[in-house]
mmCIF file of C-alpha atoms in Angstrom:
data_model
loop_
_atom_site.group_PDB
_atom_site.id
_atom_site.type_symbol
_atom_site.label_atom_id
_atom_site.label_comp_id
_atom_site.label_asym_id
_atom_site.label_seq_id
_atom_site.Cartn_x
_atom_site.Cartn_y
_atom_site.Cartn_z
ATOM 1 C CA GLN Q 1 -0.443 -0.271 0.446
ATOM 2 C CA VAL Q 2 0.809 3.538 -0.734
ATOM 3 C CA GLN Q 3 0.459 5.874 2.701
ATOM 4 C CA PHE Q 4 0.865 9.701 2.447
ATOM 5 C CA VAL Q 5 2.246 11.875 5.314
ATOM 6 C CA GLU Q 6 0.182 15.459 5.542
ATOM 7 C CA SER Q 7 1.761 18.042 7.804
ATOM 8 C CA GLY Q 8 1.223 21.650 7.959
ATOM 9 C CA GLY Q 9 -2.246 22.650 8.870
ATOM 10 C CA GLY Q 10 -2.679 25.042 11.929
ATOM 11 C CA LEU Q 11 -4.908 28.053 13.411
ATOM 12 C CA VAL Q 12 -3.911 31.142 11.718
ATOM 13 C CA GLN Q 13 -5.971 34.980 11.130
ATOM 14 C CA ALA Q 14 -7.373 35.930 8.213
ATOM 15 C CA GLY Q 15 -4.763 37.281 5.758
ATOM 16 C CA GLY Q 16 -3.212 34.776 6.724
ATOM 17 C CA SER Q 17 -0.480 31.613 4.931
ATOM 18 C CA LEU Q 18 -0.394 27.901 5.069
ATOM 19 C CA ARG Q 19 2.323 25.548 3.508
ATOM 20 C CA LEU Q 20 0.603 22.304 3.449
ATOM 21 C CA SER Q 21 3.048 19.199 2.840
ATOM 22 C CA CYS Q 22 2.236 15.746 1.638
ATOM 23 C CA ALA Q 23 5.263 13.013 1.424
ATOM 24 C CA ALA Q 24 4.175 9.902 0.548
ATOM 25 C CA SER Q 25 5.759 6.418 0.531
ATOM 26 C CA GLY Q 26 6.796 3.981 -2.417
ATOM 27 C CA ARG Q 27 9.085 4.496 -5.330
ATOM 28 C CA THR Q 28 6.423 5.627 -7.985
ATOM 29 C CA PHE Q 29 5.082 8.908 -6.889
ATOM 30 C CA SER Q 30 6.474 10.210 -9.843
ATOM 31 C CA ARG Q 31 3.973 8.477 -11.945
ATOM 32 C CA TYR Q 32 1.219 10.289 -9.516
ATOM 33 C CA GLY Q 33 -1.202 13.108 -9.971
ATOM 34 C CA MET Q 34 -1.988 14.321 -7.126
ATOM 35 C CA GLY Q 35 -4.626 16.340 -6.137
ATOM 36 C CA TRP Q 36 -5.878 18.361 -2.311
ATOM 37 C CA PHE Q 37 -9.132 18.400 -1.752
ATOM 38 C CA ARG Q 38 -10.691 20.112 1.223
ATOM 39 C CA GLN Q 39 -14.486 19.681 3.614
ATOM 40 C CA ALA Q 40 -15.661 21.934 5.440
ATOM 41 C CA PRO Q 41 -17.910 20.264 8.455
ATOM 42 C CA GLY Q 42 -21.735 19.264 6.779
ATOM 43 C CA LYS Q 43 -19.803 19.591 3.437
ATOM 44 C CA GLU Q 44 -18.749 17.983 0.675
ATOM 45 C CA ARG Q 45 -15.185 16.897 -0.444
ATOM 46 C CA GLU Q 46 -13.860 19.467 -2.908
ATOM 47 C CA LEU Q 47 -10.863 19.403 -4.758
ATOM 48 C CA VAL Q 48 -8.677 22.559 -4.396
ATOM 49 C CA SER Q 49 -5.558 22.221 -6.927
ATOM 50 C CA ALA Q 50 -4.688 18.903 -8.774
ATOM 51 C CA ILE Q 51 -1.120 18.535 -10.114
ATOM 52 C CA ASN Q 52 -0.291 15.674 -12.723
ATOM 53 C CA TRP Q 53 2.535 13.939 -13.013
ATOM 54 C CA ASN Q 54 5.487 16.134 -13.422
ATOM 55 C CA GLY Q 55 4.491 19.114 -12.292
ATOM 56 C CA GLY Q 56 3.294 21.325 -15.505
ATOM 57 C CA ARG Q 57 -0.482 21.176 -15.576
ATOM 58 C CA THR Q 58 -2.442 22.536 -12.493
ATOM 59 C CA TYR Q 59 -5.689 23.612 -11.654
ATOM 60 C CA TYR Q 60 -7.245 25.400 -9.040
ATOM 61 C CA ARG Q 61 -10.804 26.028 -7.944
ATOM 62 C CA ASP Q 62 -12.217 29.462 -8.845
ATOM 63 C CA SER Q 63 -11.816 30.478 -5.439
ATOM 64 C CA VAL Q 64 -8.168 30.020 -4.269
ATOM 65 C CA LYS Q 65 -6.996 31.525 -7.771
ATOM 66 C CA GLY Q 66 -4.571 33.852 -7.367
ATOM 67 C CA ARG Q 67 -4.115 32.779 -3.524
ATOM 68 C CA PHE Q 68 -3.241 29.069 -2.805
ATOM 69 C CA THR Q 69 -0.092 27.156 -5.442
ATOM 70 C CA ILE Q 70 0.502 23.515 -5.409
ATOM 71 C CA SER Q 71 3.906 22.309 -6.122
ATOM 72 C CA ARG Q 72 5.929 18.936 -6.495
ATOM 73 C CA GLU Q 73 9.000 17.809 -5.653
ATOM 74 C CA ASN Q 74 9.354 14.370 -7.292
ATOM 75 C CA ALA Q 75 12.766 13.672 -5.746
ATOM 76 C CA LYS Q 76 11.799 13.976 -2.594
ATOM 77 C CA ASN Q 77 8.183 12.060 -2.802
ATOM 78 C CA THR Q 78 5.838 15.436 -1.492
ATOM 79 C CA VAL Q 79 3.471 17.398 -3.269
ATOM 80 C CA TYR Q 80 2.622 21.128 -1.318
ATOM 81 C CA LEU Q 81 0.182 23.552 -1.580
ATOM 82 C CA GLN Q 82 0.618 27.257 -0.567
ATOM 83 C CA MET Q 83 -1.926 28.721 0.806
ATOM 84 C CA ASN Q 84 -1.922 33.123 0.695
ATOM 85 C CA SER Q 85 -4.002 35.799 1.522
ATOM 86 C CA LEU Q 86 -6.492 32.835 3.473
ATOM 87 C CA LYS Q 87 -9.655 33.657 4.238
ATOM 88 C CA PRO Q 88 -12.065 32.169 6.975
ATOM 89 C CA GLU Q 89 -14.381 30.519 4.010
ATOM 90 C CA ASP Q 90 -11.035 28.204 3.268
ATOM 91 C CA SER Q 91 -11.307 26.530 6.743
ATOM 92 C CA ALA Q 92 -11.473 22.702 6.098
ATOM 93 C CA VAL Q 93 -9.416 19.565 6.554
ATOM 94 C CA TYR Q 94 -7.697 19.640 3.909
ATOM 95 C CA TYR Q 95 -5.946 16.060 2.521
ATOM 96 C CA CYS Q 96 -4.033 15.305 -0.133
ATOM 97 C CA ALA Q 97 -4.620 12.650 -2.782
ATOM 98 C CA ALA Q 98 -2.931 10.624 -5.358
ATOM 99 C CA ASP Q 99 -4.547 9.392 -8.746
ATOM 100 C CA SER Q 100 -2.416 5.428 -9.509
ATOM 101 C CA SER Q 101 -3.840 5.526 -12.998
ATOM 102 C CA GLU Q 102 -1.585 4.572 -15.988
ATOM 103 C CA GLY Q 103 -4.288 6.159 -17.772
ATOM 104 C CA THR Q 104 -3.434 9.533 -15.824
ATOM 105 C CA TYR Q 105 0.579 8.828 -16.323
ATOM 106 C CA LEU Q 106 0.608 8.359 -19.602
ATOM 107 C CA THR Q 107 -1.740 11.528 -20.385
ATOM 108 C CA SER Q 108 -0.198 13.809 -18.352
ATOM 109 C CA THR Q 109 -3.425 14.451 -17.170
ATOM 110 C CA TYR Q 110 -4.722 15.126 -13.403
ATOM 111 C CA ARG Q 111 -8.470 14.057 -12.195
ATOM 112 C CA LEU Q 112 -11.305 16.162 -10.759
ATOM 113 C CA HIS Q 113 -13.171 13.922 -9.079
ATOM 114 C CA PRO Q 114 -12.475 12.227 -5.557
ATOM 115 C CA GLY Q 115 -13.750 8.810 -6.673
ATOM 116 C CA GLU Q 116 -10.747 8.749 -9.435
ATOM 117 C CA TYR Q 117 -8.361 9.306 -6.685
ATOM 118 C CA GLU Q 118 -6.722 5.794 -4.523
ATOM 119 C CA TYR Q 119 -4.596 7.479 -2.169
ATOM 120 C CA TRP Q 120 -5.914 9.350 -0.141
ATOM 121 C CA GLY Q 121 -3.698 10.941 3.580
ATOM 122 C CA GLN Q 122 -5.532 11.418 7.041
ATOM 123 C CA GLY Q 123 -6.263 14.841 6.690
ATOM 124 C CA THR Q 124 -4.730 17.783 8.112
ATOM 125 C CA GLN Q 125 -6.813 20.809 9.684
ATOM 126 C CA VAL Q 126 -6.559 24.504 8.766
ATOM 127 C CA THR Q 127 -8.852 26.577 10.579
ATOM 128 C CA VAL Q 128 -7.918 30.376 9.550
ATOM 129 C CA SER Q 129 -10.134 33.551 11.788
ATOM 130 C CA SER Q 130 -11.375 36.666 11.075
#
């Protein structure tokens, strides 16, 4: 099995910044499409950002464009989410997830839905106060 260890969550004031990290086990991380999801109480899990295997393609939901940046260092088996100008509406549990499908790798793309990801981290809490 593949496991992911997340870190970087916490409590910040509105306008502050956090950087989330997700470190993966295994030797095939460099082939995975990666995504950051979040889930607030009473709401469905939603995709925040995604990145393809080589970092050349990224996705951001509209509400975080210009504020969040996804990146990866394949040599370290790690994906990051830099979050700036945080808003109370960003408060949620954030999860990293991996799409290990061969098709995703071969097409150098990313996926948009939770069901398309096979491996998940344990989640890290992000709370933004007003």
